[in-house]
Amino acid sequence: MHILVVHNRYSSAQPSGENKVVDQEVELLRAAGHRVEVFGRRSDDIAARTLPGKVAVPLLVPWNPAVRRELAARLRTERPDVVHIHNVFPLLSPAVLAACADADVPAVATLHNYTQLCPPGTLQRDGRPCTECVGSVPLPAVRHGCYRNSRLATVPLAVSLSVNRRRWWSGVERFFCISAAQRDVLVRAGMPPDRLAVKHNFVPEPGTCRTADGEHVLFLGRLAEAKGVRLLMAAWDEIAAGGGVGVPLVIAGTGPLEREVIAWAAGRDDVRYVGLYDTAECQKAIARSVAVVAPSTWLEAFGLVVVEAMAAGVPAVAAGHGAFVELVEDEVTGLLHQPGEAASLSSCLRRITAEQDRNREMGRAARSRYEQGFSPAVGLDRLVEGYQTAIAGRSGGGESAPPVGNGNGSRRDTRASRDGGTG
């Protein structure tokens, strides 16, 4: 196939699981022989803009007419079989949907969060679940300043959600939900269920797997309230007050709570803050873990670090809500704690570090779960199936997809299932 990937890359100053997923899918498709090109923007480039250019950025969030013209021209020239849309905030905008319609090229979109329902995409406010904007005009988000705690910064996102909701629903042939939990939320909010297919993110084979019992408990991710960082600190304080668990807590990442984490970890033997790891360092840290902890307080749409742990044969301790419920089989591949409860989290951490034989068994089960559901081979099958279904849907061709280009100008026939994957 000939695929054009559309993505606005997040800032390189902060870790982005979404950037990682996009890069890995592009590499996977190219390795399988598909022709893949990228149409994108970089949030990093905003800093180099002139002052008027920076001031204009919020105006481009709901609609960027220049992007529509540029992308439509490229689509007419290159004629890809399908466009795969990821993030369009802040520089691309939903104008990419109009460009696909202008050039009559089918589009699929991966929903990495809940921006179809909630301006900041988290369905959370003040550390608690929030659905005030679901199914209505998102004025509550503006009133509460839900994006970056700023009413002004929230306005462009709220406007974009309001004016483009129907455009998303009608302009995308197939939405990839990254978990069944996410799909359930979107269906209940009124999104068209026949266009929502579950396609879990895949994880490449890690460079190394766990071979010993592990040296530490690992938190790997953004240092933010929604990721449960403060909850983890409270739980670890409870553990320390009871004598500890024999291994330290390693925290890797950066984010708005970084200074708070540094101050909390300072002078302690049972906590190490290591800053931002690169991919190789992440893989090594996971493989040396007794367990990976993911105590998110918001309803995670996926949970990449949990699957990365699975790939390395490491069990996880995760919050028992959102996508974690389908990723972690409680008592089999890891443990689920009561969301938002420090005592429950500390209890699970004690158990998973104390019961070494059980921990090893969970690690083996986690690796098996990865091989069955999250490997590159599984990820490729689900991507291609989704593309074929979108192409068939645009043609109105039932189960038979129209001819699909192989990247060198020739065409070939394919078959496509209309039910998508359920992951």
Short mmCIF file of C-alpha atoms in Angstrom, two decimals:
data_model
loop_
_atom_site.label_atom_id
_atom_site.label_comp_id
_atom_site.label_asym_id
_atom_site.label_seq_id
_atom_site.Cartn_x
_atom_site.Cartn_y
_atom_site.Cartn_z
CA MET A 1 0.00 0.00 0.00
CA HIS A 2 0.88 3.65 -0.30
CA ILE A 3 0.14 5.37 3.03
CA LEU A 4 0.51 9.02 4.01
CA VAL A 5 0.85 9.54 7.76
CA VAL A 6 -0.28 12.90 9.15
CA HIS A 7 1.12 13.91 12.54
CA ASN A 8 1.95 17.06 14.51
CA ARG A 9 4.89 16.00 16.68
CA TYR A 10 4.78 16.92 20.34
CA SER A 11 7.56 18.93 21.95
CA SER A 12 10.83 17.05 22.29
CA ALA A 13 11.31 18.58 25.75
CA GLN A 14 8.78 16.13 27.16
CA PRO A 15 8.44 12.37 26.58
CA SER A 16 5.66 11.49 24.16
CA GLY A 17 4.29 7.99 23.86
CA GLU A 18 2.30 9.19 20.87
CA ASN A 19 5.41 10.27 18.95
CA LYS A 20 6.93 6.88 19.74
CA VAL A 21 3.86 5.00 18.49
CA VAL A 22 3.80 6.96 15.22
CA ASP A 23 7.50 6.35 14.57
CA GLN A 24 7.20 2.65 15.33
CA GLU A 25 4.19 2.18 13.05
CA VAL A 26 5.93 3.96 10.17
CA GLU A 27 9.00 1.76 10.61
CA LEU A 28 6.86 -1.38 10.86
CA LEU A 29 4.94 -0.63 7.66
CA ARG A 30 8.07 0.24 5.70
CA ALA A 31 9.81 -2.95 6.86
CA ALA A 32 6.81 -4.90 5.54
CA GLY A 33 7.26 -3.36 2.08
CA HIS A 34 4.62 -0.62 2.18
CA ARG A 35 5.38 2.84 0.89
CA VAL A 36 4.94 5.27 3.77
CA GLU A 37 5.41 9.03 3.70
CA VAL A 38 4.80 11.63 6.38
CA PHE A 39 3.04 14.99 6.27
CA GLY A 40 3.66 16.80 9.50
CA ARG A 41 4.51 19.73 11.67
CA ARG A 42 6.64 20.02 14.83
CA SER A 43 5.58 21.83 17.97
CA ASP A 44 9.29 22.53 18.53
CA ASP A 45 9.19 24.89 15.54
CA ILE A 46 6.83 27.30 17.29
CA ALA A 47 9.75 28.72 19.29
CA ALA A 48 11.47 29.86 16.09
CA ARG A 49 8.45 31.82 14.87
CA THR A 50 8.30 35.59 14.93
CA LEU A 51 6.21 37.19 17.66
CA PRO A 52 3.24 37.71 15.29
CA GLY A 53 3.65 34.09 14.18
CA LYS A 54 3.48 32.87 17.76
CA VAL A 55 0.44 35.02 18.47
CA ALA A 56 -1.29 33.49 15.44
CA VAL A 57 -0.83 29.87 16.56
CA PRO A 58 -4.04 29.71 18.66
CA LEU A 59 -6.00 30.94 15.64
CA LEU A 60 -4.73 27.96 13.62
CA VAL A 61 -5.87 25.35 16.14
CA PRO A 62 -9.50 25.16 14.93
CA TRP A 63 -8.60 25.60 11.25
CA ASN A 64 -5.39 26.07 9.24
CA PRO A 65 -6.33 26.91 5.63
CA ALA A 66 -2.71 26.77 4.44
CA VAL A 67 -2.45 23.16 5.60
CA ARG A 68 -5.62 22.29 3.72
CA ARG A 69 -4.19 23.67 0.48
CA GLU A 70 -0.76 22.11 0.94
CA LEU A 71 -2.02 18.67 1.89
CA ALA A 72 -4.72 18.57 -0.81
CA ALA A 73 -2.14 19.43 -3.47
CA ARG A 74 0.17 16.71 -2.23
CA LEU A 75 -2.63 14.14 -2.16
CA ARG A 76 -3.68 14.96 -5.72
CA THR A 77 -0.10 14.60 -6.90
CA GLU A 78 0.91 11.46 -5.01
CA ARG A 79 -2.47 9.67 -4.80
CA PRO A 80 -1.87 7.53 -1.69
CA ASP A 81 -4.30 4.72 -1.01
CA VAL A 82 -5.10 5.97 2.49
CA VAL A 83 -4.22 8.79 4.88
CA HIS A 84 -3.52 7.87 8.51
CA ILE A 85 -4.12 10.83 10.84
CA HIS A 86 -2.66 11.00 14.35
CA ASN A 87 -2.28 14.32 16.18
CA VAL A 88 -3.32 17.58 14.47
CA PHE A 89 -2.77 19.98 17.42
CA PRO A 90 -1.68 22.74 17.29
CA LEU A 91 -0.32 23.44 13.79
CA LEU A 92 -2.15 21.06 11.44
CA SER A 93 -5.77 21.36 12.61
CA PRO A 94 -8.81 19.40 11.37
CA ALA A 95 -8.27 21.12 8.00
CA VAL A 96 -6.45 17.89 7.10
CA LEU A 97 -9.88 16.23 6.91
CA ALA A 98 -11.06 18.73 4.32
CA ALA A 99 -7.89 18.11 2.31
CA CYS A 100 -8.61 14.37 2.24
CA ALA A 101 -12.15 15.09 1.05
CA ASP A 102 -10.87 17.55 -1.57
CA ALA A 103 -8.58 14.88 -3.04
CA ASP A 104 -11.05 12.01 -2.47
CA VAL A 105 -8.60 9.94 -0.43
CA PRO A 106 -9.98 7.84 2.46
CA ALA A 107 -8.76 8.69 5.94
CA VAL A 108 -8.29 6.70 9.12
CA ALA A 109 -7.43 8.27 12.47
CA THR A 110 -5.90 6.88 15.63
CA LEU A 111 -7.54 8.28 18.76
CA HIS A 112 -4.67 8.47 21.23
CA ASN A 113 -6.73 10.20 23.92
CA TYR A 114 -10.18 11.79 24.38
CA THR A 115 -9.82 15.04 22.43
CA GLN A 116 -13.00 14.17 20.51
CA LEU A 117 -14.91 14.76 23.77
CA CYS A 118 -12.71 16.84 26.06
CA PRO A 119 -10.52 19.85 25.12
CA PRO A 120 -7.40 18.65 27.02
CA GLY A 121 -8.19 15.04 26.09
CA THR A 122 -7.98 13.63 29.62
CA LEU A 123 -11.59 13.44 30.89
CA GLN A 124 -10.18 14.63 34.20
CA ARG A 125 -10.20 17.80 36.29
CA ASP A 126 -8.53 18.46 39.62
CA GLY A 127 -7.35 14.87 39.83
CA ARG A 128 -10.83 13.38 39.40
CA PRO A 129 -12.78 12.01 36.40
CA CYS A 130 -14.82 14.70 34.64
CA THR A 131 -17.37 14.38 31.83
CA GLU A 132 -18.95 17.86 31.98
CA CYS A 133 -18.13 18.59 28.32
CA VAL A 134 -19.10 15.19 26.92
CA GLY A 135 -21.95 15.54 24.47
CA SER A 136 -22.26 19.29 24.88
CA VAL A 137 -20.58 22.58 24.05
CA PRO A 138 -17.31 22.52 26.04
CA LEU A 139 -17.89 25.73 27.96
CA PRO A 140 -17.10 24.07 31.32
CA ALA A 141 -13.55 23.38 30.11
CA VAL A 142 -13.08 27.07 29.35
CA ARG A 143 -14.58 28.10 32.67
CA HIS A 144 -12.24 25.79 34.58
CA GLY A 145 -9.19 26.46 32.36
CA CYS A 146 -8.74 22.73 31.84
CA TYR A 147 -5.82 23.01 29.39
CA ARG A 148 -2.64 24.12 31.19
CA ASN A 149 -4.80 25.68 33.92
CA SER A 150 -5.55 28.56 31.54
CA ARG A 151 -8.90 29.72 30.25
CA LEU A 152 -7.21 31.55 27.40
CA ALA A 153 -5.23 28.49 26.32
CA THR A 154 -8.34 26.31 26.55
CA VAL A 155 -10.44 28.48 24.23
CA PRO A 156 -8.87 27.37 20.88
CA LEU A 157 -9.27 23.70 21.82
CA ALA A 158 -12.87 24.21 22.89
CA VAL A 159 -13.68 26.08 19.69
CA SER A 160 -12.03 23.38 17.58
CA LEU A 161 -13.97 20.62 19.32
CA SER A 162 -17.26 22.47 18.87
CA VAL A 163 -16.94 23.45 15.22
CA ASN A 164 -15.20 20.30 13.99
CA ARG A 165 -16.99 17.49 15.84
CA ARG A 166 -19.23 16.57 12.92
CA ARG A 167 -16.39 16.97 10.46
CA TRP A 168 -14.40 14.33 12.33
CA TRP A 169 -17.31 11.94 12.47
CA SER A 170 -18.13 12.25 8.78
CA GLY A 171 -14.61 12.70 7.38
CA VAL A 172 -12.93 9.61 8.81
CA GLU A 173 -13.73 6.16 7.44
CA ARG A 174 -12.20 4.28 10.37
CA PHE A 175 -11.20 5.35 13.86
CA PHE A 176 -8.59 3.25 15.63
CA CYS A 177 -9.34 3.14 19.36
CA ILE A 178 -6.29 2.01 21.31
CA SER A 179 -8.34 0.11 23.87
CA ALA A 180 -11.81 -1.31 24.32
CA ALA A 181 -12.20 0.91 27.39
CA GLN A 182 -11.62 3.98 25.24
CA ARG A 183 -14.07 2.75 22.61
CA ASP A 184 -16.78 2.22 25.24
CA VAL A 185 -16.41 5.81 26.43
CA LEU A 186 -16.58 7.18 22.89
CA VAL A 187 -19.64 5.10 21.97
CA ARG A 188 -21.47 6.24 25.09
CA ALA A 189 -20.63 9.82 24.10
CA GLY A 190 -22.37 9.36 20.74
CA MET A 191 -19.55 8.66 18.30
CA PRO A 192 -20.58 6.31 15.44
CA PRO A 193 -19.84 2.77 16.73
CA ASP A 194 -19.56 1.26 13.25
CA ARG A 195 -16.49 3.44 12.60
CA LEU A 196 -14.72 2.68 15.88
CA ALA A 197 -12.40 -0.34 15.82
CA VAL A 198 -10.07 -1.40 18.64
CA LYS A 199 -6.44 -1.57 17.57
CA HIS A 200 -4.07 -1.83 20.49
CA ASN A 201 -0.67 -0.23 20.07
CA PHE A 202 2.06 -2.76 19.43
CA VAL A 203 5.50 -2.73 21.05
CA PRO A 204 8.69 -3.77 19.24
CA GLU A 205 10.72 -6.63 20.62
CA PRO A 206 12.85 -5.18 23.43
CA GLY A 207 16.60 -5.31 23.31
CA THR A 208 16.63 -7.32 26.52
CA CYS A 209 14.26 -9.26 28.77
CA ARG A 210 14.36 -9.83 32.50
CA THR A 211 16.61 -12.74 33.47
CA ALA A 212 16.87 -12.21 37.25
CA ASP A 213 14.51 -11.13 40.03
CA GLY A 214 14.97 -7.42 39.42
CA GLU A 215 16.70 -4.58 41.22
CA HIS A 216 14.02 -1.92 41.62
CA VAL A 217 10.41 -0.87 41.20
CA LEU A 218 10.17 1.43 38.17
CA PHE A 219 7.94 4.38 37.36
CA LEU A 220 8.54 5.45 33.79
CA GLY A 221 6.53 8.32 32.32
CA ARG A 222 5.44 11.91 32.52
CA LEU A 223 5.71 13.47 35.96
CA ALA A 224 2.18 14.78 36.13
CA GLU A 225 -0.79 14.58 38.48
CA ALA A 226 -2.79 12.48 36.03
CA LYS A 227 -0.05 9.83 35.95
CA GLY A 228 -0.46 9.25 39.67
CA VAL A 229 2.93 10.62 40.70
CA ARG A 230 1.72 12.17 43.94
CA LEU A 231 -0.26 9.01 44.70
CA LEU A 232 2.89 6.94 44.19
CA MET A 233 4.90 9.19 46.50
CA ALA A 234 2.27 8.84 49.22
CA ALA A 235 2.17 5.05 48.80
CA TRP A 236 5.96 4.77 48.88
CA ASP A 237 6.07 6.87 52.05
CA GLU A 238 3.68 4.33 53.62
CA ILE A 239 5.97 1.51 52.50
CA ALA A 240 9.05 3.27 53.89
CA ALA A 241 7.32 3.83 57.22
CA GLY A 242 6.77 0.08 57.41
CA GLY A 243 10.39 -0.80 56.75
CA GLY A 244 10.49 -0.75 52.93
CA VAL A 245 10.39 -3.61 50.43
CA GLY A 246 14.09 -4.28 49.98
CA VAL A 247 14.46 -2.56 46.60
CA PRO A 248 14.41 1.14 45.70
CA LEU A 249 11.86 3.03 43.65
CA VAL A 250 13.35 4.42 40.43
CA ILE A 251 11.49 7.33 38.81
CA ALA A 252 12.35 8.16 35.20
CA GLY A 253 10.74 10.99 33.28
CA THR A 254 10.10 14.70 33.32
CA GLY A 255 7.09 16.96 33.59
CA PRO A 256 5.37 19.62 35.70
CA LEU A 257 5.98 17.78 39.00
CA GLU A 258 9.70 17.30 38.40
CA ARG A 259 10.86 19.75 41.09
CA GLU A 260 8.48 18.20 43.59
CA VAL A 261 9.80 14.72 42.81
CA ILE A 262 13.43 15.85 43.05
CA ALA A 263 12.80 17.45 46.45
CA TRP A 264 10.94 14.34 47.69
CA ALA A 265 13.68 11.96 46.54
CA ALA A 266 16.57 14.05 47.86
CA GLY A 267 18.59 12.35 50.58
CA ARG A 268 16.68 9.06 50.43
CA ASP A 269 18.26 5.66 49.91
CA ASP A 270 14.98 4.05 48.85
CA VAL A 271 14.21 6.44 45.94
CA ARG A 272 16.27 7.40 42.89
CA TYR A 273 15.18 10.06 40.43
CA VAL A 274 17.10 9.54 37.18
CA GLY A 275 15.59 12.13 34.84
CA LEU A 276 14.62 11.46 31.25
CA TYR A 277 15.81 8.15 29.77
CA ASP A 278 16.29 7.49 26.07
CA THR A 279 14.80 4.38 24.46
CA ALA A 280 17.76 2.10 25.17
CA GLU A 281 17.95 3.25 28.79
CA CYS A 282 14.20 2.67 29.20
CA GLN A 283 14.50 -0.90 27.92
CA LYS A 284 17.39 -1.68 30.27
CA ALA A 285 15.59 -0.14 33.25
CA ILE A 286 12.43 -2.14 32.55
CA ALA A 287 14.37 -5.40 32.18
CA ARG A 288 16.00 -4.81 35.59
CA SER A 289 12.66 -4.18 37.32
CA VAL A 290 10.90 -6.25 39.94
CA ALA A 291 7.77 -4.54 38.64
CA VAL A 292 6.70 -1.49 36.66
CA VAL A 293 4.16 0.74 38.40
CA ALA A 294 1.47 2.72 36.52
CA PRO A 295 -0.80 4.40 39.10
CA SER A 296 -2.59 6.83 36.77
CA THR A 297 -5.52 8.70 38.26
CA TRP A 298 -7.06 9.46 34.87
CA LEU A 299 -8.69 6.89 32.59
CA GLU A 300 -5.73 5.91 30.46
CA ALA A 301 -6.71 5.19 26.86
CA PHE A 302 -3.87 2.68 26.62
CA GLY A 303 -0.78 2.43 28.83
CA LEU A 304 2.31 1.88 26.70
CA VAL A 305 4.69 1.33 29.61
CA VAL A 306 2.63 -1.64 30.82
CA VAL A 307 2.96 -3.37 27.45
CA GLU A 308 6.67 -2.54 27.32
CA ALA A 309 6.97 -4.30 30.67
CA MET A 310 5.07 -7.29 29.29
CA ALA A 311 7.48 -7.50 26.37
CA ALA A 312 10.40 -7.71 28.82
CA GLY A 313 8.70 -10.35 30.96
CA VAL A 314 8.05 -7.94 33.84
CA PRO A 315 4.73 -7.73 35.74
CA ALA A 316 2.98 -4.44 36.36
CA VAL A 317 1.14 -2.81 39.23
CA ALA A 318 -1.48 -0.56 37.65
CA ALA A 319 -4.62 1.38 38.54
CA GLY A 320 -7.73 -0.76 38.18
CA HIS A 321 -9.57 1.42 35.69
CA GLY A 322 -9.43 2.56 32.08
CA ALA A 323 -7.37 0.50 29.66
CA PHE A 324 -5.29 -1.05 32.43
CA VAL A 325 -8.16 -3.41 33.23
CA GLU A 326 -7.84 -5.05 29.81
CA LEU A 327 -4.04 -4.84 29.62
CA VAL A 328 -3.22 -6.28 33.05
CA GLU A 329 -4.89 -9.54 34.05
CA ASP A 330 -5.12 -9.14 37.81
CA GLU A 331 -3.18 -11.80 39.73
CA VAL A 332 -1.95 -13.29 36.43
CA THR A 333 0.23 -10.75 34.59
CA GLY A 334 0.34 -8.22 37.40
CA LEU A 335 -1.75 -6.56 40.09
CA LEU A 336 -4.47 -3.91 39.91
CA HIS A 337 -4.87 -1.46 42.78
CA GLN A 338 -7.89 0.61 43.71
CA PRO A 339 -7.63 3.84 41.67
CA GLY A 340 -6.57 6.85 43.70
CA GLU A 341 -6.00 4.87 46.93
CA ALA A 342 -2.46 5.03 48.30
CA ALA A 343 -3.05 2.19 50.77
CA SER A 344 -4.17 -0.16 48.00
CA LEU A 345 -1.18 0.81 45.84
CA SER A 346 1.29 0.28 48.68
CA SER A 347 -0.27 -3.11 49.46
CA CYS A 348 0.13 -4.26 45.86
CA LEU A 349 3.74 -3.06 45.75
CA ARG A 350 4.52 -4.97 48.93
CA ARG A 351 2.98 -8.14 47.53
CA ILE A 352 4.65 -8.05 44.14
CA THR A 353 8.08 -7.46 45.66
CA ALA A 354 7.73 -10.00 48.49
CA GLU A 355 6.40 -13.00 46.54
CA GLN A 356 9.36 -13.76 44.27
CA ASP A 357 8.12 -17.08 42.88
CA ARG A 358 4.74 -15.53 42.10
CA ASN A 359 6.49 -12.53 40.57
CA ARG A 360 8.47 -14.75 38.19
CA GLU A 361 5.28 -16.59 37.20
CA MET A 362 3.52 -13.29 36.49
CA GLY A 363 6.50 -12.17 34.40
CA ARG A 364 6.28 -15.28 32.23
CA ALA A 365 2.52 -14.80 31.81
CA ALA A 366 3.06 -11.15 30.89
CA ARG A 367 5.53 -12.11 28.16
CA SER A 368 3.07 -14.65 26.76
CA ARG A 369 0.31 -12.02 26.74
CA TYR A 370 2.60 -9.68 24.80
CA GLU A 371 3.38 -12.29 22.16
CA GLN A 372 -0.32 -13.02 21.63
CA GLY A 373 -1.66 -9.50 21.53
CA PHE A 374 0.96 -6.76 21.24
CA SER A 375 3.80 -8.01 19.03
CA PRO A 376 4.84 -6.30 15.76
CA ALA A 377 3.24 -9.10 13.69
CA VAL A 378 -0.12 -8.55 15.40
CA GLY A 379 0.22 -4.78 15.07
CA LEU A 380 0.92 -5.00 11.34
CA ASP A 381 -2.07 -7.25 10.69
CA ARG A 382 -4.43 -4.87 12.46
CA LEU A 383 -3.05 -1.79 10.73
CA VAL A 384 -3.41 -3.29 7.26
CA GLU A 385 -6.86 -4.65 8.04
CA GLY A 386 -7.99 -1.20 9.16
CA TYR A 387 -6.63 0.44 6.02
CA GLN A 388 -8.33 -2.09 3.76
CA THR A 389 -11.63 -1.62 5.58
CA ALA A 390 -11.39 2.16 5.18
CA ILE A 391 -10.65 1.86 1.47
CA ALA A 392 -13.55 -0.53 1.00
CA GLY A 393 -15.83 1.78 2.97
CA ARG A 394 -14.99 4.75 0.77
CA SER A 395 -15.73 2.71 -2.35
CA GLY A 396 -18.94 1.34 -0.87
CA GLY A 397 -17.70 -2.04 -1.94
CA GLY A 398 -18.87 -4.35 0.81
CA GLU A 399 -16.14 -6.87 1.53
CA SER A 400 -14.16 -6.28 -1.65
CA ALA A 401 -11.68 -3.48 -1.46
CA PRO A 402 -10.82 -1.49 -4.58
CA PRO A 403 -7.40 -1.87 -6.20
CA VAL A 404 -4.65 -0.79 -3.84
CA GLY A 405 -1.37 0.71 -5.00
CA ASN A 406 1.87 -1.01 -4.05
CA GLY A 407 3.91 2.17 -4.22
CA ASN A 408 5.32 1.79 -7.74
CA GLY A 409 2.29 2.76 -9.77
CA SER A 410 0.84 -0.72 -10.27
CA ARG A 411 -2.40 -1.82 -8.66
CA ARG A 412 -3.45 -5.00 -6.95
CA ASP A 413 -6.72 -6.38 -5.59
CA THR A 414 -7.19 -6.97 -1.89
CA ARG A 415 -9.87 -8.38 0.35
CA ALA A 416 -10.99 -6.54 3.44
CA SER A 417 -13.09 -7.59 6.40
CA ARG A 418 -15.77 -5.06 7.26
CA ASP A 419 -15.86 -5.75 10.97
CA GLY A 420 -12.38 -4.45 11.80
CA GLY A 421 -10.39 -5.87 14.68
CA THR A 422 -11.42 -5.92 18.29
CA GLY A 423 -7.96 -6.47 19.70
#
